[in-house]
Amino acid sequence: MADKELADSTSSTSHASNPLTRKLNKILETRLDNDKDMLEALKALSTFFNENSLRSRRNLRSDIERRSLAINEDFITTFQAVKEKLDSVYAEVEGMNTCCQDMTSRLKAAKEQTHDLINQTTNLHAESQTLHMKAQVADAFLAKFQLKPEEVKALRGTRDGSIHLDFFQALEKVKKIHNDCKVLLRTNQQTAGYV
């Protein structure tokens, strides 16, 4: 009898250490009411496992693999369309990026040209103002230190030798020019005529 108890305990120990037995016991002990994932898996399994025959059990693995392959092919087909659309969007974005970079470089070139043009315009405007001021100074200088053509004509007189009032006014201006020239020479402004 001791041998029988020893054999039973050895048998129960070997059953407990057998991995398949442990897995089966674990599955049998789980409560399916609480495990929603397991229920979903069993429902999916029941759709293509109609009859409990030896042939069905042997083909179960290949049926599951075929079903998995079909699902993966559907997945690939669906995502191939998504990938093509994403590639199209990517190409559009690349085109827009190229366009934006081209426009940015054109704007930069236009800005540089405009900047150069503005600098040139500013310089020309400043030069024009300087020349205008110099022209005003030269006109004022000439008005003060040069006789007008009618004053020169009055000084030369007429053919008949008569002297008019214009002659004396022109002569007075010549005297004033002469005095102003003396003042310029005394103040070391003899280069004033070069302005």
N, CA, C and O of each residue as an XYZ file, in Angstrom:
780
protein
N       0.811     -1.170      0.000
C       0.000      0.000      0.000
C       0.863      1.245      0.000
O       0.512      2.254     -0.612
N       1.976      1.175      0.676
C       2.899      2.299      0.682
C       3.420      2.533     -0.715
O       3.676      3.669     -1.113
N       3.577      1.436     -1.468
C       4.040      1.592     -2.844
C       3.004      2.313     -3.692
O       3.340      3.121     -4.558
N       1.735      2.006     -3.429
C       0.667      2.629     -4.197
C       0.597      4.121     -3.881
O       0.426      4.935     -4.788
N       0.726      4.488     -2.607
C       0.694      5.904     -2.220
C       1.885      6.641     -2.817
O       1.772      7.783     -3.264
N       3.027      5.964     -2.814
C       4.222      6.568     -3.399
C       4.026      6.772     -4.899
O       4.421      7.804     -5.441
N       3.428      5.809     -5.560
C       3.176      5.906     -6.998
C       2.175      7.023     -7.272
O       2.334      7.775     -8.233
N       1.122      7.140     -6.416
C       0.121      8.206     -6.602
C       0.745      9.585     -6.398
O       0.469     10.521     -7.149
N       1.601      9.696     -5.357
C       2.222     11.003     -5.103
C       3.208     11.347     -6.215
O       3.335     12.513     -6.588
N       3.908     10.338     -6.749
C       4.832     10.570     -7.852
C       4.049     10.970     -9.094
O       4.462     11.851     -9.847
N       2.918     10.313     -9.297
C       2.079     10.601    -10.459
C       1.513     12.018    -10.372
O       1.486     12.737    -11.371
N       1.058     12.425     -9.174
C       0.498     13.780     -9.021
C       1.600     14.830     -9.132
O       1.360     15.930     -9.630
N       2.804     14.499     -8.670
C       3.930     15.424     -8.782
C       4.323     15.595    -10.245
O       4.635     16.701    -10.686
N       4.307     14.481    -11.005
C       4.688     14.577    -12.414
C       3.613     15.323    -13.201
O       3.916     16.036    -14.158
N       2.341     15.153    -12.785
C       1.267     15.908    -13.456
C       1.404     17.399    -13.163
O       1.184     18.235    -14.040
N       1.767     17.722    -11.927
C       1.894     19.127    -11.539
C       3.093     19.779    -12.229
O       3.074     20.973    -12.529
N       4.130     18.988    -12.476
C       5.321     19.565    -13.101
C       5.211     19.581    -14.630
O       6.018     20.240    -15.285
N       4.260     18.893    -15.202
C       4.069     18.880    -16.646
C       3.529     20.258    -17.081
O       2.490     20.687    -16.578
N       4.202     20.947    -17.989
C       3.777     22.307    -18.379
C       2.387     22.333    -19.013
O       1.613     23.262    -18.783
N       2.081     21.335    -19.792
C       0.776     21.304    -20.440
C      -0.333     21.184    -19.410
O      -1.376     21.827    -19.527
N      -0.102     20.362    -18.409
C      -1.093     20.184    -17.353
C      -1.291     21.488    -16.600
O      -2.417     21.865    -16.274
N      -0.201     22.167    -16.330
C      -0.303     23.446    -15.613
C      -1.098     24.466    -16.425
O      -1.924     25.198    -15.879
N      -0.846     24.507    -17.717
C      -1.558     25.467    -18.565
C      -3.043     25.141    -18.619
O      -3.892     26.028    -18.527
N      -3.345     23.852    -18.771
C      -4.752     23.448    -18.809
C      -5.451     23.787    -17.503
O      -6.569     24.303    -17.502
N      -4.793     23.498    -16.406
C      -5.387     23.819    -15.100
C      -5.607     25.322    -14.959
O      -6.620     25.760    -14.413
N      -4.681     26.086    -15.439
C      -4.803     27.544    -15.346
C      -5.994     28.028    -16.163
O      -6.759     28.882    -15.714
N      -6.149     27.471    -17.381
C      -7.267     27.868    -18.239
C      -8.588     27.454    -17.609
O      -9.555     28.215    -17.615
N      -8.621     26.256    -17.073
C      -9.858     25.767    -16.463
C     -10.224     26.551    -15.205
O     -11.404     26.678    -14.878
N      -9.252     27.063    -14.519
C      -9.519     27.799    -13.288
C      -9.929     29.251    -13.535
O     -10.498     29.887    -12.648
N      -9.649     29.782    -14.725
C      -9.994     31.189    -14.979
C     -11.485     31.332    -15.171
O     -12.167     30.445    -15.684
N     -11.966     32.491    -14.735
C     -13.392     32.781    -14.905
C     -13.538     33.601    -16.179
O     -12.985     34.694    -16.302
N     -14.284     33.060    -17.110
C     -14.423     33.699    -18.406
C     -15.353     34.905    -18.367
O     -15.314     35.752    -19.259
N     -16.173     34.981    -17.352
C     -17.110     36.104    -17.270
C     -16.370     37.433    -17.147
O     -16.825     38.451    -17.670
N     -15.233     37.426    -16.458
C     -14.490     38.665    -16.205
C     -13.443     38.974    -17.277
O     -13.021     40.123    -17.401
N     -13.021     37.988    -18.042
C     -11.949     38.176    -19.023
C     -12.555     38.457    -20.405
O     -12.867     37.533    -21.156
N     -12.714     39.745    -20.724
C     -13.359     40.128    -21.984
C     -12.496     39.766    -23.188
O     -13.024     39.375    -24.229
N     -11.189     39.889    -23.062
C     -10.302     39.544    -24.176
C     -10.423     38.065    -24.535
O     -10.442     37.691    -25.708
N     -10.504     37.247    -23.511
C     -10.622     35.803    -23.749
C     -11.962     35.490    -24.415
O     -12.021     34.655    -25.317
N     -13.034     36.150    -23.981
C     -14.343     35.929    -24.596
C     -14.336     36.334    -26.070
O     -14.890     35.631    -26.915
N     -13.708     37.469    -26.372
C     -13.615     37.915    -27.765
C     -12.826     36.909    -28.601
O     -13.200     36.608    -29.734
N     -11.744     36.396    -28.042
C     -10.928     35.418    -28.762
C     -11.714     34.138    -29.011
O     -11.630     33.556    -30.092
N     -12.469     33.703    -28.023
C     -13.262     32.481    -28.200
C     -14.378     32.694    -29.226
O     -14.673     31.793    -30.012
N     -14.993     33.865    -29.225
C     -16.035     34.154    -30.219
C     -15.442     34.127    -31.625
O     -16.030     33.559    -32.546
N     -14.271     34.748    -31.781
C     -13.616     34.743    -33.090
C     -13.243     33.329    -33.499
O     -13.359     32.975    -34.672
N     -12.802     32.527    -32.560
C     -12.422     31.146    -32.843
C     -13.643     30.323    -33.246
O     -13.536     29.431    -34.087
N     -14.786     30.610    -32.661
C     -15.987     29.822    -32.960
C     -16.520     30.092    -34.364
O     -17.289     29.287    -34.888
N     -16.131     31.202    -34.983
C     -16.648     31.499    -36.327
C     -16.062     30.585    -37.395
O     -16.724     30.337    -38.403
N     -14.868     30.084    -37.218
C     -14.320     29.197    -38.249
C     -13.981     27.806    -37.707
O     -13.221     27.069    -38.335
N     -14.510     27.460    -36.604
C     -14.362     26.105    -36.065
C     -15.780     25.588    -35.830
O     -16.298     25.643    -34.715
N     -16.413     25.073    -36.924
C     -17.831     24.720    -36.880
C     -18.097     23.362    -36.231
O     -18.963     23.255    -35.362
N     -17.383     22.351    -36.630
C     -17.642     21.022    -36.066
C     -16.409     20.507    -35.341
O     -15.278     20.808    -35.725
N     -16.632     19.749    -34.316
C     -15.547     19.231    -33.481
C     -15.157     17.848    -34.007
O     -15.560     16.821    -33.462
N     -14.364     17.850    -35.079
C     -13.900     16.578    -35.640
C     -12.378     16.582    -35.629
O     -11.737     17.616    -35.444
N     -11.825     15.401    -35.831
C     -10.371     15.262    -35.841
C      -9.767     16.106    -36.965
O      -8.735     16.751    -36.784
N     -10.417     16.093    -38.109
C      -9.915     16.864    -39.245
C      -9.965     18.365    -38.942
O      -9.021     19.093    -39.251
N     -11.058     18.822    -38.343
C     -11.186     20.247    -38.005
C     -10.119     20.666    -37.013
O      -9.527     21.738    -37.139
N      -9.872     19.808    -36.016
C      -8.849     20.140    -35.015
C      -7.467     20.178    -35.650
O      -6.651     21.027    -35.293
N      -7.187     19.266    -36.594
C      -5.877     19.251    -37.244
C      -5.694     20.475    -38.156
O      -4.595     21.017    -38.272
N      -6.780     20.892    -38.793
C      -6.699     22.029    -39.716
C      -6.876     23.377    -39.012
O      -6.797     24.428    -39.647
N      -7.113     23.341    -37.711
C      -7.357     24.588    -36.973
C      -6.189     25.568    -37.116
O      -6.386     26.757    -37.366
N      -5.005     25.060    -36.957
C      -3.827     25.942    -37.040
C      -3.702     26.574    -38.427
O      -3.478     27.779    -38.542
N      -3.845     25.765    -39.480
C      -3.732     26.320    -40.835
C      -4.880     27.282    -41.125
O      -4.688     28.276    -41.826
N      -6.087     26.996    -40.588
C      -7.213     27.922    -40.774
C      -6.932     29.261    -40.095
O      -7.198     30.322    -40.658
N      -6.394     29.197    -38.886
C      -6.056     30.434    -38.156
C      -4.976     31.209    -38.904
O      -5.050     32.433    -39.017
N      -3.973     30.494    -39.415
C      -2.902     31.166    -40.156
C      -3.433     31.781    -41.451
O      -3.037     32.886    -41.822
N      -4.345     31.053    -42.154
C      -4.945     31.592    -43.372
C      -5.768     32.843    -43.068
O      -5.715     33.835    -43.795
N      -6.517     32.771    -41.991
C      -7.341     33.922    -41.580
C      -6.442     35.109    -41.206
O      -6.716     36.250    -41.580
N      -5.388     34.826    -40.478
C      -4.442     35.880    -40.103
C      -3.791     36.486    -41.341
O      -3.611     37.701    -41.421
N      -3.436     35.635    -42.310
C      -2.832     36.107    -43.553
C      -3.813     36.987    -44.336
O      -3.421     38.020    -44.879
N      -5.082     36.582    -44.393
C      -6.096     37.379    -45.102
C      -6.276     38.737    -44.424
O      -6.385     39.765    -45.093
N      -6.306     38.729    -43.096
C      -6.439     39.998    -42.358
C      -5.238     40.891    -42.633
O      -5.385     42.092    -42.859
N      -4.047     40.298    -42.612
C      -2.833     41.083    -42.887
C      -2.825     41.630    -44.316
O      -2.395     42.760    -44.546
N      -3.305     40.819    -45.286
C      -3.369     41.302    -46.665
C      -4.354     42.462    -46.792
O      -4.083     43.445    -47.482
N      -5.519     42.336    -46.107
C      -6.477     43.456    -46.103
C      -5.843     44.695    -45.480
O      -6.004     45.812    -45.972
N      -5.132     44.475    -44.405
C      -4.450     45.572    -43.709
C      -3.444     46.248    -44.645
O      -3.375     47.474    -44.721
N      -2.665     45.423    -45.354
C      -1.656     45.958    -46.280
C      -2.333     46.719    -47.418
O      -1.890     47.804    -47.792
N      -3.415     46.146    -47.970
C      -4.127     46.814    -49.064
C      -4.666     48.170    -48.609
O      -4.529     49.175    -49.308
N      -5.277     48.177    -47.432
C      -5.827     49.430    -46.907
C      -4.723     50.447    -46.669
O      -4.851     51.611    -47.047
N      -3.655     50.012    -46.051
C      -2.576     50.952    -45.751
C      -1.744     51.312    -46.977
O      -1.047     52.326    -46.973
N      -1.808     50.488    -48.031
C      -1.132     50.854    -49.278
C      -1.787     52.105    -49.860
O      -1.102     53.012    -50.333
N      -3.127     52.144    -49.818
C      -3.835     53.337    -50.303
C      -3.488     54.547    -49.440
O      -3.278     55.647    -49.951
N      -3.429     54.332    -48.127
C      -3.063     55.429    -47.220
C      -1.639     55.889    -47.511
O      -1.359     57.087    -47.537
N      -0.739     54.928    -47.730
C       0.663     55.272    -48.023
C       0.766     56.065    -49.324
O       1.516     57.037    -49.413
N      -0.007     55.633    -50.345
C       0.025     56.362    -51.619
C      -0.475     57.793    -51.438
O       0.086     58.729    -52.008
N      -1.532     57.958    -50.641
C      -2.036     59.313    -50.392
C      -1.020     60.130    -49.606
O      -0.820     61.313    -49.881
N      -0.379     59.499    -48.631
C       0.658     60.209    -47.875
C       1.838     60.579    -48.772
O       2.406     61.663    -48.643
N       2.205     59.669    -49.685
C       3.277     59.982    -50.638
C       2.883     61.163    -51.517
O       3.698     62.036    -51.815
N       1.603     61.172    -51.931
C       1.111     62.287    -52.746
C       1.156     63.594    -51.957
O       1.576     64.628    -52.477
N       0.720     63.538    -50.699
C       0.764     64.736    -49.843
C       2.213     65.170    -49.639
O       2.521     66.361    -49.672
N       3.098     64.201    -49.430
C       4.516     64.516    -49.240
C       5.087     65.203    -50.481
O       5.835     66.176    -50.378
N       4.718     64.674    -51.670
C       5.200     65.286    -52.918
C       4.665     66.712    -53.049
O       5.384     67.616    -53.475
N       3.394     66.904    -52.677
C       2.811     68.255    -52.728
C       3.545     69.191    -51.771
O       3.871     70.325    -52.121
N       3.799     68.702    -50.562
C       4.493     69.527    -49.564
C       5.911     69.843    -50.039
O       6.388     70.965    -49.870
N       6.579     68.860    -50.630
C       7.923     69.096    -51.174
C       7.881     70.160    -52.269
O       8.729     71.051    -52.319
N       6.873     70.052    -53.152
C       6.716     71.053    -54.209
C       6.471     72.441    -53.639
O       7.045     73.429    -54.097
N       5.599     72.498    -52.620
C       5.325     73.794    -51.983
C       6.576     74.319    -51.293
O       6.845     75.520    -51.323
N       7.338     73.434    -50.675
C       8.574     73.849    -50.006
C       9.568     74.411    -51.021
O      10.204     75.437    -50.779
N       9.694     73.726    -52.161
C      10.591     74.211    -53.215
C      10.133     75.574    -53.713
O      10.939     76.482    -53.918
N       8.815     75.702    -53.904
C       8.251     76.988    -54.352
C       8.537     78.084    -53.327
O       8.930     79.194    -53.686
N       8.336     77.762    -52.052
C       8.572     78.751    -50.986
C      10.046     79.155    -50.939
O      10.366     80.334    -50.781
N      10.937     78.181    -51.078
C      12.363     78.503    -51.070
C      12.731     79.373    -52.265
O      13.531     80.300    -52.143
N      12.139     79.068    -53.432
C      12.391     79.874    -54.627
C      11.885     81.302    -54.420
O      12.574     82.271    -54.741
N      10.673     81.415    -53.880
C      10.118     82.751    -53.629
C      10.945     83.496    -52.589
O      11.154     84.703    -52.710
N      11.416     82.784    -51.566
C      12.241     83.422    -50.538
C      13.539     83.941    -51.140
O      13.971     85.052    -50.831
N      14.164     83.134    -52.001
C      15.423     83.590    -52.614
C      15.168     84.766    -53.554
O      15.979     85.689    -53.627
N      14.039     84.735    -54.277
C      13.708     85.873    -55.141
C      13.454     87.132    -54.318
O      13.919     88.219    -54.660
N      12.707     86.965    -53.226
C      12.441     88.120    -52.361
C      13.730     88.674    -51.774
O      13.906     89.888    -51.664
N      14.632     87.767    -51.396
C      15.912     88.209    -50.840
C      16.706     88.989    -51.884
O      17.285     90.034    -51.589
N      16.724     88.456    -53.126
C      17.442     89.152    -54.205
C      16.795     90.507    -54.495
O      17.488     91.506    -54.689
N      15.455     90.530    -54.522
C      14.755     91.797    -54.767
C      15.014     92.785    -53.639
O      15.161     93.985    -53.871
N      15.070     92.265    -52.413
C      15.337     93.139    -51.261
C      16.740     93.729    -51.367
O      16.946     94.914    -51.101
N      17.707     92.889    -51.760
C      19.077     93.389    -51.914
C      19.153     94.434    -53.024
O      19.807     95.466    -52.875
N      18.468     94.153    -54.149
C      18.464     95.125    -55.245
C      17.778     96.416    -54.814
O      18.251     97.513    -55.113
N      16.663     96.274    -54.111
C      15.941     97.452    -53.631
C      16.796     98.225    -52.647
O      16.825     99.456    -52.663
N      17.496     97.491    -51.786
C      18.371     98.149    -50.809
C      19.458     98.945    -51.535
O      19.739    100.092    -51.188
N      20.067     98.312    -52.553
C      21.094     99.011    -53.340
C      20.498    100.222    -54.049
O      21.107    101.291    -54.096
N      19.292    100.039    -54.604
C      18.636    101.140    -55.304
C      18.309    102.279    -54.346
O      18.476    103.451    -54.685
N      17.842    101.931    -53.147
C      17.535    102.964    -52.145
C      18.812    103.693    -51.740
O      18.813    104.917    -51.606
N      19.897    102.948    -51.546
C      21.181    103.590    -51.209
C      21.628    104.527    -52.329
O      22.062    105.652    -52.081
N      21.513    104.038    -53.574
C      21.898    104.867    -54.718
C      21.027    106.118    -54.783
O      21.524    107.223    -55.001
N      19.717    105.929    -54.591
C      18.790    107.064    -54.638
C      19.105    108.059    -53.536
O      19.094    109.268    -53.767
N      19.384    107.560    -52.341
C      19.722    108.443    -51.218
C      20.995    109.219    -51.522
O      21.066    110.427    -51.294
N      22.006    108.514    -52.043
C      23.266    109.189    -52.389
C      23.058    110.236    -53.481
O      23.592    111.343    -53.402
N      22.269    109.872    -54.509
C      22.007    110.820    -55.589
C      21.209    112.026    -55.093
O      21.442    113.156    -55.523
N      20.267    111.773    -54.185
C      19.478    112.876    -53.624
C      20.382    113.817    -52.816
O      20.282    115.038    -52.929
N      21.255    113.235    -52.010
C      22.182    114.058    -51.218
C      23.107    114.843    -52.146
O      23.373    116.024    -51.919
N      23.593    114.176    -53.193
C      24.475    114.848    -54.151
C      23.722    115.959    -54.883
O      24.266    117.034    -55.135
N      22.460    115.679    -55.219
C      21.637    116.691    -55.893
C      21.426    117.906    -54.999
O      21.492    119.044    -55.464
N      21.172    117.662    -53.712
C      20.999    118.785    -52.779
C      22.292    119.590    -52.660
O      22.273    120.820    -52.623
N      23.426    118.862    -52.599
C      24.717    119.557    -52.513
C      24.954    120.402    -53.765
O      25.373    121.556    -53.676
N      24.680    119.813    -54.928
C      24.862    120.553    -56.183
C      23.907    121.741    -56.273
O      24.273    122.810    -56.761
N      22.678    121.540    -55.796
C      21.706    122.640    -55.808
C      22.187    123.782    -54.912
O      22.098    124.955    -55.272
N      22.695    123.411    -53.743
C      23.210    124.424    -52.821
C      24.425    125.137    -53.438
O      24.551    126.357    -53.337
N      25.313    124.365    -54.074
C      26.481    124.979    -54.722
C      26.046    125.904    -55.858
O      26.635    126.965    -56.064
N      25.006    125.491    -56.596
C      24.507    126.334    -57.686
C      23.938    127.639    -57.133
O      24.133    128.707    -57.714
N      23.230    127.541    -56.000
C      22.689    128.763    -55.385
C      23.820    129.677    -54.922
O      23.761    130.894    -55.097
N      24.854    129.073    -54.327
C      26.006    129.861    -53.870
C      26.702    130.500    -55.074
O      27.076    131.672    -55.034
N      26.871    129.717    -56.147
C      27.530    130.245    -57.351
C      26.702    131.372    -57.969
O      27.249    132.389    -58.397
N      25.368    131.184    -58.014
C      24.501    132.238    -58.556
C      24.598    133.504    -57.710
O      24.673    134.614    -58.238
N      24.596    133.320    -56.387
C      24.708    134.483    -55.491
C      26.069    135.156    -55.677
O      26.161    136.383    -55.696
N      27.128    134.343    -55.816
C      28.474    134.887    -56.014
C      28.539    135.677    -57.322
O      29.061    136.791    -57.371
N      27.992    135.064    -58.384
C      28.015    135.741    -59.684
C      27.168    137.014    -59.666
O      27.532    138.022    -60.272
N      26.037    136.954    -58.967
C      25.189    138.149    -58.892
C      25.919    139.273    -58.166
O      25.729    140.450    -58.473
N      26.758    138.898    -57.201
C      27.462    139.913    -56.414
C      28.749    140.375    -57.092
O      29.104    141.549    -56.992
N      29.452    139.482    -57.777
C      30.779    139.811    -58.314
C      30.847    139.856    -59.842
O      31.945    139.929    -60.393
N      29.726    139.817    -60.533
C      29.759    139.848    -61.992
C      28.657    140.784    -62.501
O      27.568    140.869    -61.932
N      28.980    141.471    -63.578
C      28.011    142.385    -64.182
C      27.066    141.613    -65.088
O      27.452    140.635    -65.727
N      25.826    142.072    -65.130
C      24.849    141.486    -66.042
C      25.152    142.004    -67.450
O      25.793    143.044    -67.594
N      24.700    141.294    -68.490
C      24.983    141.738    -69.869
C      24.489    143.162    -70.156
O      25.158    143.910    -70.869
N      23.326    143.546    -69.609
C      22.838    144.909    -69.858
C      23.688    145.956    -69.160
O      23.800    147.091    -69.624
N      24.312    145.551    -67.995
C      25.202    146.482    -67.292
C      26.509    146.660    -68.080
O      27.056    147.761    -68.147
N      26.998    145.574    -68.668
C      28.204    145.652    -69.510
C      27.922    146.543    -70.722
O      28.754    147.360    -71.117
N      26.737    146.370    -71.299
C      26.346    147.167    -72.463
C      26.242    148.655    -72.097
O      26.617    149.530    -72.877
N      25.722    148.918    -70.888
C      25.590    150.322    -70.443
C      26.962    150.945    -70.249
O      27.146    152.128    -70.536
N      27.946    150.157    -69.760
C      29.303    150.678    -69.552
C      30.003    150.951    -70.880
O      30.798    151.887    -70.968
N      29.737    150.189    -71.873
C      30.374    150.388    -73.176
C      29.798    151.614    -73.892
O      30.423    152.213    -74.767
N      28.618    151.941    -73.488
C      28.007    153.142    -74.064
C      27.318    152.869    -75.383
O      27.310    151.748    -75.891
N      26.751    153.908    -75.908
C      26.043    153.789    -77.175
C      26.928    154.299    -78.298
O      28.003    154.832    -78.021
N      26.530    154.158    -79.530
C      27.331    154.575    -80.689
C      27.411    156.103    -80.792
O      28.369    156.675    -81.311
N      26.395    156.703    -80.291
C      26.416    158.168    -80.402
C      27.209    158.822    -79.275
O      27.414    160.035    -79.288
N      27.670    158.009    -78.272
C      28.509    158.527    -77.201
C      27.747    159.157    -76.054
O      28.356    159.769    -75.175
N      26.447    159.024    -76.040
C      25.672    159.604    -74.941
C      25.731    158.705    -73.714
O      25.870    157.487    -73.830
N      25.625    159.308    -72.553
C      25.682    158.572    -71.281
C      24.289    158.634    -70.661
O      23.656    159.687    -70.574
N      23.850    157.462    -70.239
C      22.525    157.363    -69.609
C      22.681    157.065    -68.127
O      23.786    156.877    -67.620
N      21.540    157.026    -67.448
C      21.515    156.734    -66.013
C      22.018    155.310    -65.742
O      22.617    155.053    -64.698
N      21.775    154.387    -66.678
C      22.221    152.994    -66.524
C      23.739    152.920    -66.411
O      24.267    152.054    -65.713
N      24.438    153.810    -67.084
C      25.894    153.829    -67.036
C      26.376    154.047    -65.607
O      27.281    153.351    -65.147
N      25.780    155.008    -64.899
C      26.216    155.316    -63.536
C      25.864    154.201    -62.556
O      26.618    153.915    -61.626
N      24.723    153.583    -62.774
C      24.345    152.454    -61.908
C      25.324    151.287    -62.117
O      25.739    150.642    -61.154
N      25.689    151.020    -63.378
C      26.642    149.950    -63.679
C      28.002    150.293    -63.115
O      28.701    149.419    -62.601
N      28.389    151.568    -63.206
C      29.668    152.008    -62.667
C      29.687    151.864    -61.153
O      30.710    151.489    -60.580
N      28.587    152.151    -60.510
C      28.469    151.996    -59.050
C      28.637    150.522    -58.676
O      29.289    150.197    -57.684
N      28.048    149.640    -59.474
C      28.166    148.200    -59.194
C      29.607    147.745    -59.384
O      30.089    146.919    -58.609
N      30.305    148.258    -60.388
C      31.708    147.907    -60.611
C      32.523    148.327    -59.406
O      33.395    147.581    -58.961
N      32.254    149.507    -58.869
C      32.971    149.991    -57.685
C      32.713    149.074    -56.490
O      33.633    148.738    -55.744
N      31.442    148.672    -56.316
C      31.093    147.773    -55.201
C      31.793    146.426    -55.370
O      32.295    145.865    -54.396
N      31.832    145.898    -56.606
C      32.522    144.623    -56.875
C      34.002    144.775    -56.561
O      34.610    143.874    -55.982
N      34.577    145.892    -56.933
C      35.994    146.140    -56.677
C      36.271    146.145    -55.171
O      37.244    145.534    -54.728
N      35.442    146.816    -54.384
C      35.614    146.856    -52.920
C      35.427    145.473    -52.302
O      36.174    145.084    -51.404
N      34.434    144.736    -52.781
C      34.190    143.381    -52.247
C      35.372    142.460    -52.561
O      35.727    141.610    -51.744
N      35.975    142.621    -53.728
C      37.154    141.817    -54.085
C      38.329    142.149    -53.164
O      39.079    141.255    -52.773
N      38.493    143.438    -52.812
C      39.555    143.815    -51.874
C      39.332    143.121    -50.534
O      40.269    142.596    -49.931
N      38.071    143.125    -50.071
C      37.751    142.471    -48.786
C      38.088    140.986    -48.868
O      38.663    140.431    -47.931
N      37.745    140.349    -49.957
C      38.049    138.918    -50.120
C      39.554    138.667    -50.081
O      40.009    137.695    -49.478
N      40.320    139.539    -50.720
C      41.771    139.360    -50.740
C      42.370    139.569    -49.355
O      43.325    138.885    -48.988
N      41.826    140.499    -48.583
C      42.351    140.741    -47.236
C      42.028    139.582    -46.283
O      42.799    139.310    -45.363
N      40.933    138.920    -46.488
C      40.526    137.831    -45.579
C      40.998    136.463    -46.067
O      40.480    135.431    -45.641
N      41.972    136.463    -46.954
C      42.529    135.212    -47.504
C      41.463    134.338    -48.171
O      41.544    133.112    -48.106
N      40.478    134.949    -48.803
C      39.438    134.211    -49.523
C      39.613    134.362    -51.026
O      38.635    134.420    -51.771
N      40.889    134.427    -51.473
C      41.118    134.632    -52.891
C      40.683    133.426    -53.735
O      40.589    133.532    -54.958
N      40.420    132.288    -53.096
C      39.962    131.107    -53.850
C      38.448    131.047    -53.932
O      37.906    130.043    -54.393
N      37.750    132.082    -53.503
C      36.285    132.064    -53.494
C      35.714    131.888    -54.887
O      34.615    131.355    -55.041
N      36.418    132.314    -55.873
C      35.944    132.172    -57.251
C      35.958    130.739    -57.743
O      35.352    130.443    -58.773
N      36.624    129.847    -57.046
C      36.697    128.439    -57.473
C      35.507    127.607    -56.995
O      35.387    126.437    -57.358
N      34.638    128.192    -56.194
C      33.517    127.447    -55.610
C      32.611    126.911    -56.675
O      31.615    126.258    -56.366
